[in-house]
Amino acid sequence: MTQLALVIDLNVCVGCHACVTSCKQWNTSGSAGPLLDDRPYATDPSGTFFNRVQTFEVGDFPKTQTVHFPKSCLHCEDPPCVPVCPTGASYKRKEDGIVLVDYDKCIGCKYCAWACPYGVREFDEHRKVMTKCTLCVDRIYDASLPETERKPSCVLACPAGARIFGDVHDPESEASQAISLNAGYTLMPECGTKPANHYLPRRNTKLTIRADQLLRSDNPLKTDLPENPPASTEDFTT
């Protein structure tokens, strides 16, 4: 059975929030919208976002790292949000595994939000319905778009290429290959929900810097630069 999902590379994500803004723009003007904001400039702003990026530090000083962790609906293979819905508004599609909400059936009881262990359900205070990531279902099947653009808006917007979209049940897909080759994992597997979205872990990366790259003439803090810096090819690895 096909299971469409996202694979997010935490080693590549730079926390720019391009995925967040593009998701907001596409969905607020599409079939899932509008995604309204309340008090966006107040001390307690709130709003509806299908995708959020959480940033935190790991490790002990001086060996610390900043991790940018995007999170949205994981389109679980056994979604706990579906059986608790009293009206059948929350459902999982058989043809592609995407979990969706039928707004015409949703009564805003929030049972699905309480059942979701990942906190990715978003209640729309204006429409009084529960909303969530749809994997841009209105886009990925749009025959009027070039095939290269039939992807979730967050995937297309990511400048670092940290997001991969595809069928994680197809061993030959780019998404499955990325999971297999980079030890991809799911979020909180102990919950038994079998998330379809996967994450690729942070990895040790060798960065090679040449000696001449350490001297930058455009650095305003450097006042003692030689006029002709040595063109050394000695490598510095961090």
PDB file of C-alpha atoms in Angstrom, residues 17-30 32-38 46-52 122 124 136 153-154:
ATOM      1  CA  HIS A  17      11.261  28.796   8.470  1.00  0.00           C
ATOM      2  CA  ALA A  18      10.778  28.872   4.692  1.00  0.00           C
ATOM      3  CA  CYS A  19       8.746  25.677   5.050  1.00  0.00           C
ATOM      4  CA  VAL A  20       6.531  27.347   7.654  1.00  0.00           C
ATOM      5  CA  THR A  21       5.784  30.453   5.609  1.00  0.00           C
ATOM      6  CA  SER A  22       5.264  28.607   2.334  1.00  0.00           C
ATOM      7  CA  CYS A  23       2.925  26.152   4.038  1.00  0.00           C
ATOM      8  CA  LYS A  24       0.962  29.023   5.508  1.00  0.00           C
ATOM      9  CA  GLN A  25       0.742  30.835   2.186  1.00  0.00           C
ATOM     10  CA  TRP A  26      -0.335  27.818   0.141  1.00  0.00           C
ATOM     11  CA  ASN A  27      -2.873  26.416   2.578  1.00  0.00           C
ATOM     12  CA  THR A  28      -4.439  29.697   3.632  1.00  0.00           C
ATOM     13  CA  SER A  29      -5.343  30.305  -0.004  1.00  0.00           C
ATOM     14  CA  GLY A  30      -6.233  26.697  -0.821  1.00  0.00           C
ATOM     15  CA  ALA A  32      -7.535  23.852   3.706  1.00  0.00           C
ATOM     16  CA  GLY A  33      -7.699  27.580   4.426  1.00  0.00           C
ATOM     17  CA  PRO A  34      -8.042  30.224   5.542  1.00  0.00           C
ATOM     18  CA  LEU A  35      -5.444  29.828   8.301  1.00  0.00           C
ATOM     19  CA  LEU A  36      -6.058  32.925  10.371  1.00  0.00           C
ATOM     20  CA  ASP A  37      -3.897  34.520  13.051  1.00  0.00           C
ATOM     21  CA  ASP A  38      -5.170  36.122  16.247  1.00  0.00           C
ATOM     22  CA  SER A  46      -1.785  32.689  18.424  1.00  0.00           C
ATOM     23  CA  GLY A  47      -2.561  31.325  15.006  1.00  0.00           C
ATOM     24  CA  THR A  48      -3.063  28.260  12.879  1.00  0.00           C
ATOM     25  CA  PHE A  49       0.080  26.660  11.448  1.00  0.00           C
ATOM     26  CA  PHE A  50       0.330  23.227   9.869  1.00  0.00           C
ATOM     27  CA  ASN A  51       4.108  23.215  10.182  1.00  0.00           C
ATOM     28  CA  ARG A  52       6.290  24.565  12.978  1.00  0.00           C
ATOM     29  CA  GLU A 122      -4.392  22.866  15.112  1.00  0.00           C
ATOM     30  CA  ASP A 124      -9.137  27.013  14.070  1.00  0.00           C
ATOM     31  CA  CYS A 136      -0.739  19.643   0.163  1.00  0.00           C
ATOM     32  CA  SER A 153       4.885  23.527  -0.755  1.00  0.00           C
ATOM     33  CA  CYS A 154       7.310  23.073   2.154  1.00  0.00           C
TER      34      CYS A 154
END
